mmCIF file with all atom_site columns, C-alpha atoms in Angstrom:
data_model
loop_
_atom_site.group_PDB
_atom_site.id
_atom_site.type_symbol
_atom_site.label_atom_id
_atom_site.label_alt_id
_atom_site.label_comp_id
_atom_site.label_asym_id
_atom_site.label_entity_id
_atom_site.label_seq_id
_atom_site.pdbx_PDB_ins_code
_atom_site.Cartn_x
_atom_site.Cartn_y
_atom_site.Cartn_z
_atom_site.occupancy
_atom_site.B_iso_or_equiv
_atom_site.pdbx_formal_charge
_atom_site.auth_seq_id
_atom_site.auth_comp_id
_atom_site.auth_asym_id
_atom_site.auth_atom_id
_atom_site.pdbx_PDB_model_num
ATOM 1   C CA . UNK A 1 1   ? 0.000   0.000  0.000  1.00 23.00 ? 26  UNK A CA 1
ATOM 2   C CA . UNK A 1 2   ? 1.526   3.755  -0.916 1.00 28.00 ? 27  UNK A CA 1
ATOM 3   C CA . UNK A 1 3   ? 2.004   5.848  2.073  1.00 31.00 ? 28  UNK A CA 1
ATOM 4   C CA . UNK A 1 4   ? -0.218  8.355  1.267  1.00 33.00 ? 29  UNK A CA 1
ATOM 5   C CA . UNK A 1 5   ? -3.036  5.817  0.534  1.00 34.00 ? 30  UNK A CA 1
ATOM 6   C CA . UNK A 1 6   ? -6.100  5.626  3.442  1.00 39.00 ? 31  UNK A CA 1
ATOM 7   C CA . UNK A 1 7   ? -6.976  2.848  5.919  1.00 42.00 ? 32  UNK A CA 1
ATOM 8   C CA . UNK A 1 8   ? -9.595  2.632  7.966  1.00 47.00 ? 33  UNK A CA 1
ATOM 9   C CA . UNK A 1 9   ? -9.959  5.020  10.999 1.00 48.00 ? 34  UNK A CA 1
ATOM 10  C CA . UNK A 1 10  ? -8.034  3.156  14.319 1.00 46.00 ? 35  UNK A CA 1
ATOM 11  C CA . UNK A 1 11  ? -5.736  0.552  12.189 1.00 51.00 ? 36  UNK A CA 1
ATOM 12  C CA . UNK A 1 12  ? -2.662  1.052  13.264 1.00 52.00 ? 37  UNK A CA 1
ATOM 13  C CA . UNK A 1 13  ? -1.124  -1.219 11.401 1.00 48.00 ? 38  UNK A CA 1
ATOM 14  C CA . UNK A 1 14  ? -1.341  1.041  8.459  1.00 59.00 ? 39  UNK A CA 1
ATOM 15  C CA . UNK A 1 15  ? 1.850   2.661  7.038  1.00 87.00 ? 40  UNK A CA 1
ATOM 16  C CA . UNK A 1 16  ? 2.425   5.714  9.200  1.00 96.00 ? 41  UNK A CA 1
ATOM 17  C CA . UNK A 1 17  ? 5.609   7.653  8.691  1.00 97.00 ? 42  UNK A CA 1
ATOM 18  C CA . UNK A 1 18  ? 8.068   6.542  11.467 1.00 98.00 ? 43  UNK A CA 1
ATOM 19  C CA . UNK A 1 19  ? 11.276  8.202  12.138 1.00 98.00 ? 44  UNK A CA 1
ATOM 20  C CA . UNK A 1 20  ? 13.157  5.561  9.648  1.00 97.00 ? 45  UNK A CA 1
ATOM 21  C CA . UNK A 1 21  ? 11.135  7.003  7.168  1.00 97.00 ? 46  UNK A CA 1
ATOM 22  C CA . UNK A 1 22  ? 12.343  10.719 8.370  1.00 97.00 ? 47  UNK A CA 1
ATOM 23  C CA . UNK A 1 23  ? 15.653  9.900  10.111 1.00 98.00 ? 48  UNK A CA 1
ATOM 24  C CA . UNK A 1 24  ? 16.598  11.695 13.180 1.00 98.00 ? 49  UNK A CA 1
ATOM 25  C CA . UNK A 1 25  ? 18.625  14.685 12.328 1.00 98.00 ? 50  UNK A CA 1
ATOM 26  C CA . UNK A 1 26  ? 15.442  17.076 11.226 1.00 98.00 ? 51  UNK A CA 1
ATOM 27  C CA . UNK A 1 27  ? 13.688  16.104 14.360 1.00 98.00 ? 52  UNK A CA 1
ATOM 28  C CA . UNK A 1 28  ? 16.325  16.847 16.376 1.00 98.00 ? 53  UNK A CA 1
ATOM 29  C CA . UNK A 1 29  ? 17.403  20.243 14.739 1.00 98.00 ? 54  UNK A CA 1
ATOM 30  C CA . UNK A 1 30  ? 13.676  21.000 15.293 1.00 98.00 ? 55  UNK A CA 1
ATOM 31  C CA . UNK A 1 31  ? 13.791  19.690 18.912 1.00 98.00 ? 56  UNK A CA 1
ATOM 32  C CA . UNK A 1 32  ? 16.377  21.397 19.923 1.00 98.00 ? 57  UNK A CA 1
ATOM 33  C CA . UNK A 1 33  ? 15.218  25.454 18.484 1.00 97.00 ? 58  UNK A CA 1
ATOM 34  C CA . UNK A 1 34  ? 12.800  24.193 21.917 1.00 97.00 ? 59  UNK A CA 1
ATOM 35  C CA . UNK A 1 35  ? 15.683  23.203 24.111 1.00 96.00 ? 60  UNK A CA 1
ATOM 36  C CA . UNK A 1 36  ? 15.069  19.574 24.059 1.00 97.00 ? 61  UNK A CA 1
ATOM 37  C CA . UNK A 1 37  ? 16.807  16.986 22.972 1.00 98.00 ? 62  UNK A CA 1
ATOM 38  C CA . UNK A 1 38  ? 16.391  13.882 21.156 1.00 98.00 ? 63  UNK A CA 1
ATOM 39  C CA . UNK A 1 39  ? 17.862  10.147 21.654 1.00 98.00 ? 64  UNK A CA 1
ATOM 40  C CA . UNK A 1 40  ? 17.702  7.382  19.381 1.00 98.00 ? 65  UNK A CA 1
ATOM 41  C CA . UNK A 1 41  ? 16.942  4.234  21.360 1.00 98.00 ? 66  UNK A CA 1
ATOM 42  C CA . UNK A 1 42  ? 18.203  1.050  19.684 1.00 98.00 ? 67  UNK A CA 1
ATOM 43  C CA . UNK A 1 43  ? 15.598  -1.631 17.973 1.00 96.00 ? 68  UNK A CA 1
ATOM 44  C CA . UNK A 1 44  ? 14.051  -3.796 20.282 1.00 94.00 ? 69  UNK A CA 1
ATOM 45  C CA . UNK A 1 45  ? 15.401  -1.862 23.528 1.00 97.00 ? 70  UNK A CA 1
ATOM 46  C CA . UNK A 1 46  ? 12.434  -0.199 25.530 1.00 97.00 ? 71  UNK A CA 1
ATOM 47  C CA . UNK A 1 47  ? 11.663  3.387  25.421 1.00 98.00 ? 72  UNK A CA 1
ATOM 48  C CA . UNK A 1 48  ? 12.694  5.268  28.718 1.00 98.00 ? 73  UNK A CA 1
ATOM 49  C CA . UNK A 1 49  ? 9.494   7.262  29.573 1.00 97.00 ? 74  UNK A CA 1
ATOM 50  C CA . UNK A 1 50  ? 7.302   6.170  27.351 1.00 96.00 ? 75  UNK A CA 1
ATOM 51  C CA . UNK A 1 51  ? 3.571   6.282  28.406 1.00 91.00 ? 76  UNK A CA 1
ATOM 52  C CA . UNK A 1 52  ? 2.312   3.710  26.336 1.00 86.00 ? 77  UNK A CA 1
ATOM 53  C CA . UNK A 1 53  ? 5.318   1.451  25.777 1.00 89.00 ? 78  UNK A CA 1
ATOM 54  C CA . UNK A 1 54  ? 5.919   -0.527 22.116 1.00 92.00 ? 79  UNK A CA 1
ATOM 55  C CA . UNK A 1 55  ? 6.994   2.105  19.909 1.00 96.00 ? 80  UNK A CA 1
ATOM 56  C CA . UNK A 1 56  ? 5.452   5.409  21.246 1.00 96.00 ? 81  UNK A CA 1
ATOM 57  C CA . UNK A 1 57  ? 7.787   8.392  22.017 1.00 98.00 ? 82  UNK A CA 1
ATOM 58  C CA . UNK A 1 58  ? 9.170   8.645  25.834 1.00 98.00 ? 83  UNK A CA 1
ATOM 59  C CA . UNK A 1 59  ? 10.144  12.132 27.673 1.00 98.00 ? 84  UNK A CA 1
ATOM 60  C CA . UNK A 1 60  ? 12.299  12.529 30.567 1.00 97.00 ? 85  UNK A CA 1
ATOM 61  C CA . UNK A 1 61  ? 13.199  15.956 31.495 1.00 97.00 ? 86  UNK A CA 1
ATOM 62  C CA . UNK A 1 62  ? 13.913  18.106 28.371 1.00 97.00 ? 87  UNK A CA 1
ATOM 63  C CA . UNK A 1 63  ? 14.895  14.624 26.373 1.00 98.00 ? 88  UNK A CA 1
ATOM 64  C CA . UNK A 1 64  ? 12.226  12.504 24.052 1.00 98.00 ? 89  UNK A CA 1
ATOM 65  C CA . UNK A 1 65  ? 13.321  9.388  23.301 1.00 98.00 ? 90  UNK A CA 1
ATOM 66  C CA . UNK A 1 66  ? 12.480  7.506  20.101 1.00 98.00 ? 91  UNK A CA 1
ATOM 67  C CA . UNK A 1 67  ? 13.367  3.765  18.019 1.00 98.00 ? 92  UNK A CA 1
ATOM 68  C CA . UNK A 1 68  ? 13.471  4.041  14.149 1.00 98.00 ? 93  UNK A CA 1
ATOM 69  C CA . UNK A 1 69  ? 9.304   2.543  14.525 1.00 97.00 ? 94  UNK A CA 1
ATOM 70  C CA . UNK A 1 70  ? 8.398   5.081  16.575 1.00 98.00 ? 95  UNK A CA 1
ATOM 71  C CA . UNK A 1 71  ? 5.717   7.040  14.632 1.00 98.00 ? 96  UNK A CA 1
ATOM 72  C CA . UNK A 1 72  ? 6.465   10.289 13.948 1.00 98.00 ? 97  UNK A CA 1
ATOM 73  C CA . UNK A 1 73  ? 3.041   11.887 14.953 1.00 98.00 ? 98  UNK A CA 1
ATOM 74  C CA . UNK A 1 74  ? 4.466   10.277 19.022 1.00 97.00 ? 99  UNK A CA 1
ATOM 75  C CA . UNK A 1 75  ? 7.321   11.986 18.513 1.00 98.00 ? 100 UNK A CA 1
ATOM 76  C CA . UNK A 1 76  ? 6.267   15.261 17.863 1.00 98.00 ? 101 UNK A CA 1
ATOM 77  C CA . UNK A 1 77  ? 3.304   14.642 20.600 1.00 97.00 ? 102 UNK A CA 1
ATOM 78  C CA . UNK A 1 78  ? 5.287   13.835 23.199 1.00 97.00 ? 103 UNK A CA 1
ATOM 79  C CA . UNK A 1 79  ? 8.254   16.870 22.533 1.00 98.00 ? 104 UNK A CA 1
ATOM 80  C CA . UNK A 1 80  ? 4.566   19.050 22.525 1.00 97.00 ? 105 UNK A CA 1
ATOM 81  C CA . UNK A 1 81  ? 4.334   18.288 25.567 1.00 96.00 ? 106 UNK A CA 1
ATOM 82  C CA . UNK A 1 82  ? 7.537   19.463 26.952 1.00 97.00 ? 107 UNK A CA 1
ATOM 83  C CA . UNK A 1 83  ? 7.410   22.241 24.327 1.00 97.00 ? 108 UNK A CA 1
ATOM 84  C CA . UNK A 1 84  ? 3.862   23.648 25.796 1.00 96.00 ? 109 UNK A CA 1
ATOM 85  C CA . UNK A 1 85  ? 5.354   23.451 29.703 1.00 94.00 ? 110 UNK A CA 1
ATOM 86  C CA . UNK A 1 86  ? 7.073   26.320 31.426 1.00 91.00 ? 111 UNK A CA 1
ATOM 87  C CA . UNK A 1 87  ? 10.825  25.521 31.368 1.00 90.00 ? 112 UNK A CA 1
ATOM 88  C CA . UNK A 1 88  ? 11.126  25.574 34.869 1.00 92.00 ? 113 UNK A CA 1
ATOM 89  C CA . UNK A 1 89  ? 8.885   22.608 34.831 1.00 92.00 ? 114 UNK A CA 1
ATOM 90  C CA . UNK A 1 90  ? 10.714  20.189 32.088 1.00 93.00 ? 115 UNK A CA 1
ATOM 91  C CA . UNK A 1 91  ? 13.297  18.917 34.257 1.00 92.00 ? 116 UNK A CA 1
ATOM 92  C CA . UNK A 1 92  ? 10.380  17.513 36.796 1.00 93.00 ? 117 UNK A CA 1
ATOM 93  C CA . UNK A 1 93  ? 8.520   15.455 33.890 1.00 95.00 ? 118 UNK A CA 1
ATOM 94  C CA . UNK A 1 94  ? 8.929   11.648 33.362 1.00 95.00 ? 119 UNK A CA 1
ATOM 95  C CA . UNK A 1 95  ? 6.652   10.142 31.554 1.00 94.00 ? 120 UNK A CA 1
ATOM 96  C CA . UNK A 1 96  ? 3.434   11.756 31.634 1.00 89.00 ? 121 UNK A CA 1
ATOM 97  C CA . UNK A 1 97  ? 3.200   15.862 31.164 1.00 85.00 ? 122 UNK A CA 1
ATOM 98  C CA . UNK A 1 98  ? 0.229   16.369 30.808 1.00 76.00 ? 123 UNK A CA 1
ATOM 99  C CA . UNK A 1 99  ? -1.593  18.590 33.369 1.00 75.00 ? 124 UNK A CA 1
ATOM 100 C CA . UNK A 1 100 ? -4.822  19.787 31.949 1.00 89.00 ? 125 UNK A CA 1
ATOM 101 C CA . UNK A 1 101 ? -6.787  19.126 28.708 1.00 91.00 ? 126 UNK A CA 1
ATOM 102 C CA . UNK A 1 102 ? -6.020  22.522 27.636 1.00 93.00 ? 127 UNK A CA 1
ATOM 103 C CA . UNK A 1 103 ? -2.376  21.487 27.360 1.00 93.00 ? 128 UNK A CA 1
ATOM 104 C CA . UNK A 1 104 ? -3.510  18.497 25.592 1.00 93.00 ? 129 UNK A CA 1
ATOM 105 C CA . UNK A 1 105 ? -5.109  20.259 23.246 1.00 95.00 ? 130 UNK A CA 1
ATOM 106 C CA . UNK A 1 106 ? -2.242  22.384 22.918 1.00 96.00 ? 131 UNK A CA 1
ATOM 107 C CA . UNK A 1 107 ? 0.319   19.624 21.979 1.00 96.00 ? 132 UNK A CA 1
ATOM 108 C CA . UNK A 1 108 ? -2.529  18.266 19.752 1.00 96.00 ? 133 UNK A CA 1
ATOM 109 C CA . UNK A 1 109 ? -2.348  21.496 17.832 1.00 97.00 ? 134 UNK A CA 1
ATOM 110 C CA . UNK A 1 110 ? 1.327   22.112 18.456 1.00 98.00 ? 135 UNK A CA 1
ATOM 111 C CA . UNK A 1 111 ? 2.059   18.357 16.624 1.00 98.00 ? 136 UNK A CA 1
ATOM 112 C CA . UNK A 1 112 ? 0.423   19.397 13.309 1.00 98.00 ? 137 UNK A CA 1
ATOM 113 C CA . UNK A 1 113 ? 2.022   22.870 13.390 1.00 98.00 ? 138 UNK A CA 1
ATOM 114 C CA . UNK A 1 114 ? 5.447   21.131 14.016 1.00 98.00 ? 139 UNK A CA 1
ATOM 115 C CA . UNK A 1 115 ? 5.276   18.464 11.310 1.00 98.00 ? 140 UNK A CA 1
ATOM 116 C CA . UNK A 1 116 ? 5.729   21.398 8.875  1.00 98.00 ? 141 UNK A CA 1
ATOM 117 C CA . UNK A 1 117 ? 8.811   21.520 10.264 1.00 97.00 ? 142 UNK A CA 1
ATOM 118 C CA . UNK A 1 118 ? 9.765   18.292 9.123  1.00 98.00 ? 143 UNK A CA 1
ATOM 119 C CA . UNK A 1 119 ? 10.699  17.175 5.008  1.00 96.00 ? 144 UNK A CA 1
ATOM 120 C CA . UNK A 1 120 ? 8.703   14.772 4.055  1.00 95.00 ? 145 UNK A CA 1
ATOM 121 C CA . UNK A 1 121 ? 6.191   15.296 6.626  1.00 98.00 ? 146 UNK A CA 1
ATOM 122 C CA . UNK A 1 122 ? 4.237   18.343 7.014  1.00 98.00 ? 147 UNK A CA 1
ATOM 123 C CA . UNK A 1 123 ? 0.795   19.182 8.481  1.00 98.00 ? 148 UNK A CA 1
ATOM 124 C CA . UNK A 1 124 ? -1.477  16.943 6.145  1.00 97.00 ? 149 UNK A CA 1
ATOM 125 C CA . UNK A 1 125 ? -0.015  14.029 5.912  1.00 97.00 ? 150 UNK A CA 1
ATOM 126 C CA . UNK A 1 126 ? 0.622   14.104 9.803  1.00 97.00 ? 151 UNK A CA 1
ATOM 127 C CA . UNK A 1 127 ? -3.381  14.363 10.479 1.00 96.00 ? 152 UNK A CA 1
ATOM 128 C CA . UNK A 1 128 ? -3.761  11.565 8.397  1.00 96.00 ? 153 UNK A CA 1
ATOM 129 C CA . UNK A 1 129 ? -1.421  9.614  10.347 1.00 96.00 ? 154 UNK A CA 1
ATOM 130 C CA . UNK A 1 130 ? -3.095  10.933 13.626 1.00 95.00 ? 155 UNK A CA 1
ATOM 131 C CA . UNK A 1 131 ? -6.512  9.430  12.278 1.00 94.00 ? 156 UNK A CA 1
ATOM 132 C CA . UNK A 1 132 ? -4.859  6.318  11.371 1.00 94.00 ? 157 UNK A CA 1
ATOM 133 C CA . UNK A 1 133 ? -3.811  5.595  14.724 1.00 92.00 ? 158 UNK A CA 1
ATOM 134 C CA . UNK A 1 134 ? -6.932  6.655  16.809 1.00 89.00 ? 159 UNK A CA 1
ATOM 135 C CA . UNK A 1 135 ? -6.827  10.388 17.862 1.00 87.00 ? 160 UNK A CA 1
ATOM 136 C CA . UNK A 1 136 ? -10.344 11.016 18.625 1.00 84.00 ? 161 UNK A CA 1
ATOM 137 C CA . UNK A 1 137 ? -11.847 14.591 17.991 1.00 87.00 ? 162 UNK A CA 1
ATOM 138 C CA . UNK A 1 138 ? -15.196 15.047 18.430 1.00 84.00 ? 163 UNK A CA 1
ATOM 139 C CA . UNK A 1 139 ? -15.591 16.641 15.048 1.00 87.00 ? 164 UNK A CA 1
ATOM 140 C CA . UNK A 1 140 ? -14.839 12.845 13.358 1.00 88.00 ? 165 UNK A CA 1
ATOM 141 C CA . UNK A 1 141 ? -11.591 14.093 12.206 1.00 94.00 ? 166 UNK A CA 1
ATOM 142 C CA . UNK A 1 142 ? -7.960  15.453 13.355 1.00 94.00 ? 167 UNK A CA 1
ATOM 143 C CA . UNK A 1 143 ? -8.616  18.124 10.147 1.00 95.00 ? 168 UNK A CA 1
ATOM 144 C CA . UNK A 1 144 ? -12.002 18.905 11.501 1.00 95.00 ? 169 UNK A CA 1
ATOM 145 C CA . UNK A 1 145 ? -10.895 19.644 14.873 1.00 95.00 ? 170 UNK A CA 1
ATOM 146 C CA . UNK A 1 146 ? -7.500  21.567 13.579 1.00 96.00 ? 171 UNK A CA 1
ATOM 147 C CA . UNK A 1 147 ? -9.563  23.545 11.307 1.00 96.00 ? 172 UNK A CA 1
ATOM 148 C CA . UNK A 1 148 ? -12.883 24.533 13.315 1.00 96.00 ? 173 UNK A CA 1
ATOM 149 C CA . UNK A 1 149 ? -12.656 23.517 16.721 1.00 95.00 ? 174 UNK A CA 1
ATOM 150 C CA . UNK A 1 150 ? -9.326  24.280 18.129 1.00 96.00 ? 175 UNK A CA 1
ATOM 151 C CA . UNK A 1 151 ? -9.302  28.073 18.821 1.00 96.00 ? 176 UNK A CA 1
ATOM 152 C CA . UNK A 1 152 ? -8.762  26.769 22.699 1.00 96.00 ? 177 UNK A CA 1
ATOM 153 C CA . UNK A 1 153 ? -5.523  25.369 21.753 1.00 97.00 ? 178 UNK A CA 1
ATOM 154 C CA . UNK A 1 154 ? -4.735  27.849 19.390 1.00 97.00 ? 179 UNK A CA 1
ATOM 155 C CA . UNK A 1 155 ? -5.103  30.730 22.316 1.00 97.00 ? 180 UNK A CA 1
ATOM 156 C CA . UNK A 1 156 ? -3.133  28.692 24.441 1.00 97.00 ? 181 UNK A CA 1
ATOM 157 C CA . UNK A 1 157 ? -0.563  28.348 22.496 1.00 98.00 ? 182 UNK A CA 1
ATOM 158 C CA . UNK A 1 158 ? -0.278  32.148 21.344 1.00 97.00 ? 183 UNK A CA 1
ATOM 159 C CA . UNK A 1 159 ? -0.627  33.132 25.072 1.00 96.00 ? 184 UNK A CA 1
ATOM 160 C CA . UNK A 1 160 ? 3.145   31.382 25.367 1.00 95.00 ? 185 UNK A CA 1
ATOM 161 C CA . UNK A 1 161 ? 4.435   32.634 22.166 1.00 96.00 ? 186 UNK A CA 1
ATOM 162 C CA . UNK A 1 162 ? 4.409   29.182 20.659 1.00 96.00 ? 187 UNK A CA 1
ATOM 163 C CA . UNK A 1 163 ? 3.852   28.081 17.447 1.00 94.00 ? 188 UNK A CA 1
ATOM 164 C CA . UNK A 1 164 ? 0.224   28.361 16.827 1.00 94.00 ? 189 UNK A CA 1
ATOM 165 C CA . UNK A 1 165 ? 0.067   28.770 12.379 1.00 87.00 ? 190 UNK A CA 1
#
């Protein structure tokens, strides 16, 4: 199946971009304009801080942590959510950063905006791959939401002088 072709809503099986597919030294340019870094975790080794284990990005302190199948959307979720905290806070998280739905809305948002960021990537093809793998908006879509339901997260993220475009 090409890349770019749909699957049903949830599979995640389907052929999401993972960092082999992007490599790691775009990410990690774009990581650290944040102050974060990024470490490449060898196959098969666990991902320190990882919230939902297999493949999904890990944070510890101001570092996300990533395999070459990590998806790329985890990635850039998980540095959101070190990217949307007050510095002072980073070197506290482990694991789980999330304090609020309004900063989960915000790393949401912040994702999409970042995956322009990336070649190869950019913000369509990265809410395709977010609807691939589950995200649930109540719109029906992660374009939907992005597009006409996400002034919450966009505020939030212009309140911190964040990426919000």
């Amino acid at each position: 199946m090409h890349p770019d072709t749909p699957s049903p809503p949830g599979d995640p099986t389907r052929s999401v971009l993972r960092m082999a597919d992007v490599g790691f030294d775009a990410p990690a340019a774009l990581l650290d304009r944040f102050g974060l870094q990024l470490r490449h975790v060898a196959p098969g080794e666990a991902i320190p801080g990882s919230f939902w284990g297999d493949e999904e990005a890990g944070i510890i302190g101001t570092t996300v942590y990533a395999r070459d199948d990590t998806p790329v959307h985890s990635l850039l979720h998980e540095a959101g959510h070190l990217i949307v905290l007050p510095a002072n806070r980073r070197p506290d998280v482990h694991t789980d950063a999330t304090d609020s739905i309004e900063e989960e809305d915000a790393t949401c948002y912040l994702q999409i905006v970042l995956a322009d960021g990336l070649p190869g990537v950019g913000r369509e093809r990265l809410m395709r791959d977010m609807d691939a793998w589950g995200y649930s908006f109540r719109l029906g879509s992660t374009r939907a939401w992005f597009e006409h339901d996400a002034e919450n997260a966009r505020d939030f993220l212009k309140s911190r002088n964040l990426p919000h475009a």
